GROMACS .gro file of C-alpha atoms in nm:
model
  196
    1MET     CA    1  -0.038   0.010  -0.015
    2LEU     CA    2   0.135   0.324  -0.089
    3TRP     CA    3   0.000   0.557   0.157
    4ASN     CA    4   0.012   0.352   0.420
    5ALA     CA    5   0.171   0.511   0.774
    6PRO     CA    6   0.504   0.463   0.768
    7ASN     CA    7   0.535   0.590   0.371
    8VAL     CA    8   0.359   0.888   0.490
    9THR     CA    9   0.633   0.973   0.811
   10THR     CA   10   0.888   0.966   0.497
   11MET     CA   11   0.703   1.189   0.335
   12LEU     CA   12   0.690   1.397   0.571
   13ARG     CA   13   1.023   1.479   0.610
   14ILE     CA   14   1.089   1.481   0.220
   15VAL     CA   15   0.867   1.805   0.273
   16LEU     CA   16   1.061   1.909   0.578
   17ILE     CA   17   1.430   1.957   0.348
   18PRO     CA   18   1.292   2.277   0.170
   19LEU     CA   19   1.147   2.415   0.469
   20PHE     CA   20   1.477   2.335   0.711
   21ILE     CA   21   1.641   2.527   0.407
   22ILE     CA   22   1.408   2.768   0.421
   23ALA     CA   23   1.462   2.868   0.779
   24TYR     CA   24   1.839   2.803   0.746
   25TYR     CA   25   1.807   3.121   0.578
   26TRP     CA   26   1.591   3.316   0.767
   27PRO     CA   27   1.692   3.664   0.805
   28ARG     CA   28   1.546   3.659   1.178
   29PRO     CA   29   1.706   3.567   1.501
   30TRP     CA   30   1.584   3.239   1.576
   31GLY     CA   31   1.611   3.088   1.183
   32ARG     CA   32   1.883   2.874   1.348
   33GLU     CA   33   1.692   2.766   1.621
   34LEU     CA   34   1.446   2.681   1.366
   35ALA     CA   35   1.611   2.492   1.118
   36THR     CA   36   1.759   2.295   1.418
   37ALA     CA   37   1.432   2.197   1.509
   38LEU     CA   38   1.329   2.099   1.215
   39PHE     CA   39   1.611   1.875   1.120
   40ILE     CA   40   1.559   1.706   1.473
   41LEU     CA   41   1.182   1.632   1.393
   42ALA     CA   42   1.321   1.508   1.042
   43ALA     CA   43   1.501   1.285   1.236
   44LEU     CA   44   1.281   1.191   1.458
   45THR     CA   45   1.062   1.099   1.180
   46ASP     CA   46   1.327   0.834   1.032
   47TRP     CA   47   1.290   0.677   1.373
   48LEU     CA   48   0.891   0.673   1.372
   49ASP     CA   49   0.890   0.530   1.044
   50GLY     CA   50   1.078   0.234   1.107
   51TYR     CA   51   0.834   0.199   1.401
   52LEU     CA   52   0.559   0.246   1.269
   53ALA     CA   53   0.676  -0.032   1.011
   54ARG     CA   54   0.686  -0.267   1.251
   55LYS     CA   55   0.436  -0.226   1.480
   56LEU     CA   56   0.152  -0.180   1.203
   57GLY     CA   57   0.348  -0.457   0.980
   58GLN     CA   58   0.312  -0.199   0.696
   59TYR     CA   59   0.609  -0.286   0.500
   60SER     CA   60   0.609  -0.202   0.125
   61HIS     CA   61   0.874  -0.174  -0.174
   62PHE     CA   62   0.798   0.202  -0.233
   63GLY     CA   63   0.885   0.297   0.162
   64ALA     CA   64   1.213   0.024   0.128
   65PHE     CA   65   1.351   0.254  -0.155
   66LEU     CA   66   1.199   0.603  -0.044
   67ASP     CA   67   1.310   0.586   0.366
   68PRO     CA   68   1.700   0.584   0.237
   69VAL     CA   69   1.644   0.859  -0.021
   70ALA     CA   70   1.478   1.059   0.209
   71ASP     CA   71   1.793   1.082   0.460
   72LYS     CA   72   2.047   1.100   0.248
   73LEU     CA   73   1.853   1.399   0.067
   74MET     CA   74   1.814   1.583   0.461
   75ILE     CA   75   2.173   1.489   0.554
   76VAL     CA   76   2.323   1.608   0.216
   77ALA     CA   77   2.079   1.943   0.256
   78ALA     CA   78   2.207   1.993   0.589
   79LEU     CA   79   2.593   1.927   0.548
   80VAL     CA   80   2.588   2.100   0.218
   81LEU     CA   81   2.474   2.447   0.396
   82LEU     CA   82   2.736   2.418   0.682
   83VAL     CA   83   3.009   2.366   0.449
   84SER     CA   84   2.932   2.616   0.259
   85ASP     CA   85   2.861   2.899   0.531
   86PRO     CA   86   3.137   3.139   0.633
   87ASN     CA   87   2.968   3.130   0.995
   88VAL     CA   88   2.988   2.788   1.050
   89LEU     CA   89   3.347   2.771   0.909
   90ALA     CA   90   3.460   3.049   1.164
   91TYR     CA   91   3.392   2.790   1.450
   92VAL     CA   92   3.531   2.477   1.246
   93TYR     CA   93   3.906   2.366   1.433
   94ASP     CA   94   4.019   2.295   1.079
   95VAL     CA   95   3.846   2.352   0.795
   96ARG     CA   96   3.996   2.175   0.566
   97LEU     CA   97   3.906   1.899   0.734
   98PHE     CA   98   3.586   1.970   0.815
   99GLU     CA   99   3.570   1.967   0.435
  100VAL     CA  100   3.735   1.643   0.355
  101VAL     CA  101   3.495   1.466   0.589
  102VAL     CA  102   3.174   1.630   0.438
  103ILE     CA  103   3.326   1.520   0.111
  104VAL     CA  104   3.399   1.182   0.269
  105ILE     CA  105   3.046   1.161   0.353
  106LEU     CA  106   2.880   1.253   0.089
  107GLY     CA  107   3.126   1.044  -0.192
  108ARG     CA  108   3.039   0.778   0.016
  109GLU     CA  109   2.621   0.877  -0.016
  110ILE     CA  110   2.693   0.839  -0.430
  111ALA     CA  111   2.935   0.519  -0.403
  112VAL     CA  112   2.658   0.297  -0.214
  113SER     CA  113   2.338   0.431  -0.413
  114ALA     CA  114   2.574   0.393  -0.729
  115LEU     CA  115   2.663   0.027  -0.564
  116ARG     CA  116   2.256  -0.060  -0.501
  117GLU     CA  117   2.208   0.022  -0.876
  118TRP     CA  118   2.464  -0.203  -0.999
  119MET     CA  119   2.370  -0.438  -0.804
  120ALA     CA  120   1.992  -0.442  -0.867
  121GLU     CA  121   2.073  -0.439  -1.190
  122VAL     CA  122   2.263  -0.784  -1.185
  123GLY     CA  123   1.979  -0.879  -0.990
  124LYS     CA  124   2.195  -0.912  -0.623
  125ARG     CA  125   2.003  -0.609  -0.434
  126SER     CA  126   1.961  -0.859  -0.121
  127HIS     CA  127   2.329  -0.919  -0.162
  128ILE     CA  128   2.348  -0.498   0.022
  129LYS     CA  129   2.062  -0.460   0.149
  130VAL     CA  130   2.060  -0.229   0.432
  131ALA     CA  131   2.289  -0.316   0.764
  132LEU     CA  132   2.255  -0.239   1.111
  133ILE     CA  133   2.609  -0.047   1.083
  134GLY     CA  134   2.455   0.179   0.811
  135LYS     CA  135   2.124   0.253   1.060
  136ILE     CA  136   2.415   0.279   1.323
  137LYS     CA  137   2.595   0.505   1.030
  138THR     CA  138   2.277   0.745   0.975
  139ALA     CA  139   2.197   0.775   1.335
  140SER     CA  140   2.539   0.912   1.422
  141GLN     CA  141   2.497   1.174   1.158
  142MET     CA  142   2.148   1.290   1.260
  143ILE     CA  143   2.265   1.317   1.586
  144ALA     CA  144   2.618   1.561   1.532
  145ILE     CA  145   2.373   1.787   1.248
  146PRO     CA  146   2.198   1.928   1.511
  147PHE     CA  147   2.465   2.032   1.729
  148LEU     CA  148   2.679   2.207   1.413
  149LEU     CA  149   2.322   2.366   1.347
  150TRP     CA  150   2.257   2.525   1.675
  151ARG     CA  151   2.619   2.649   1.714
  152HIS     CA  152   2.635   2.862   1.972
  153LYS     CA  153   2.727   2.748   2.318
  154ILE     CA  154   2.436   2.653   2.593
  155GLY     CA  155   2.568   2.773   2.945
  156SER     CA  156   2.951   2.610   2.864
  157ILE     CA  157   2.872   2.336   2.678
  158PRO     CA  158   3.052   2.374   2.375
  159VAL     CA  159   2.770   2.235   2.122
  160PHE     CA  160   2.948   2.335   1.847
  161GLN     CA  161   3.287   2.127   1.911
  162ILE     CA  162   3.087   1.838   2.030
  163GLY     CA  163   2.897   1.823   1.693
  164GLU     CA  164   3.216   1.861   1.490
  165ILE     CA  165   3.380   1.547   1.685
  166LEU     CA  166   3.039   1.362   1.598
  167LEU     CA  167   3.076   1.457   1.276
  168TYR     CA  168   3.450   1.260   1.243
  169VAL     CA  169   3.276   0.977   1.440
  170ALA     CA  170   3.026   0.946   1.168
  171ALA     CA  171   3.258   1.016   0.932
  172GLY     CA  172   3.428   0.695   1.064
  173LEU     CA  173   3.123   0.455   1.080
  174THR     CA  174   3.064   0.609   0.764
  175LEU     CA  175   3.381   0.462   0.589
  176TRP     CA  176   3.342   0.149   0.776
  177SER     CA  177   2.935   0.096   0.669
  178MET     CA  178   3.114   0.198   0.276
  179VAL     CA  179   3.365  -0.132   0.355
  180VAL     CA  180   3.127  -0.362   0.509
  181TYR     CA  181   2.893  -0.322   0.197
  182LEU     CA  182   3.192  -0.348  -0.059
  183ARG     CA  183   3.257  -0.670   0.102
  184ALA     CA  184   2.906  -0.831   0.028
  185ALA     CA  185   2.893  -0.693  -0.295
  186TRP     CA  186   3.327  -0.747  -0.382
  187PRO     CA  187   3.220  -1.093  -0.525
  188SER     CA  188   2.959  -1.008  -0.768
  189LEU     CA  189   3.225  -0.714  -0.846
  190MET     CA  190   3.471  -0.985  -0.930
  191SER     CA  191   3.237  -1.250  -1.126
  192SER     CA  192   3.144  -1.003  -1.372
  193LEU     CA  193   3.522  -0.851  -1.489
  194PRO     CA  194   3.608  -1.066  -1.768
  195ARG     CA  195   3.814  -1.320  -1.763
  196GLU     CA  196   4.109  -1.358  -1.996
   0.00000   0.00000   0.00000
């Protein structure tokens, strides 16, 4: 069923993306706070759609396709906004490291998406279905990004610095999950090479 509760929740996450971007650039003192709140709401819908699918037994191929796409769109939108904002880069400990980490995360998403598409073409998509490490990777990114969006200290808590460290941890998990997917796909990749 296309319009079941988990799919509607996932669609809500996609609808939140342009609202999040508008809030990020909103020329009001509370624009950043609103953007952070919208990102957190979107992250919660990621948990909620999975919970609803399990609780209600409402799995669908459309939902299995749309859920990771919604996650990637939200994370990519946030990271591109952050890395292109000079106000954010002023807080970063090492701008080059921050930029490389964002490139690693974005590059992994492109590489794994391409790998999944290729595996589907050769009829082996199930060999690289979403693994636990992929879910942990997504969760770690969705936890790190609100800290980076909020930016300023809360009392004596260095919010941005915590977010920066969490993003580096998320990048490590990102690479690890890519290795897991590549190892699963490796036999298929090798068997597709022309034999001499």
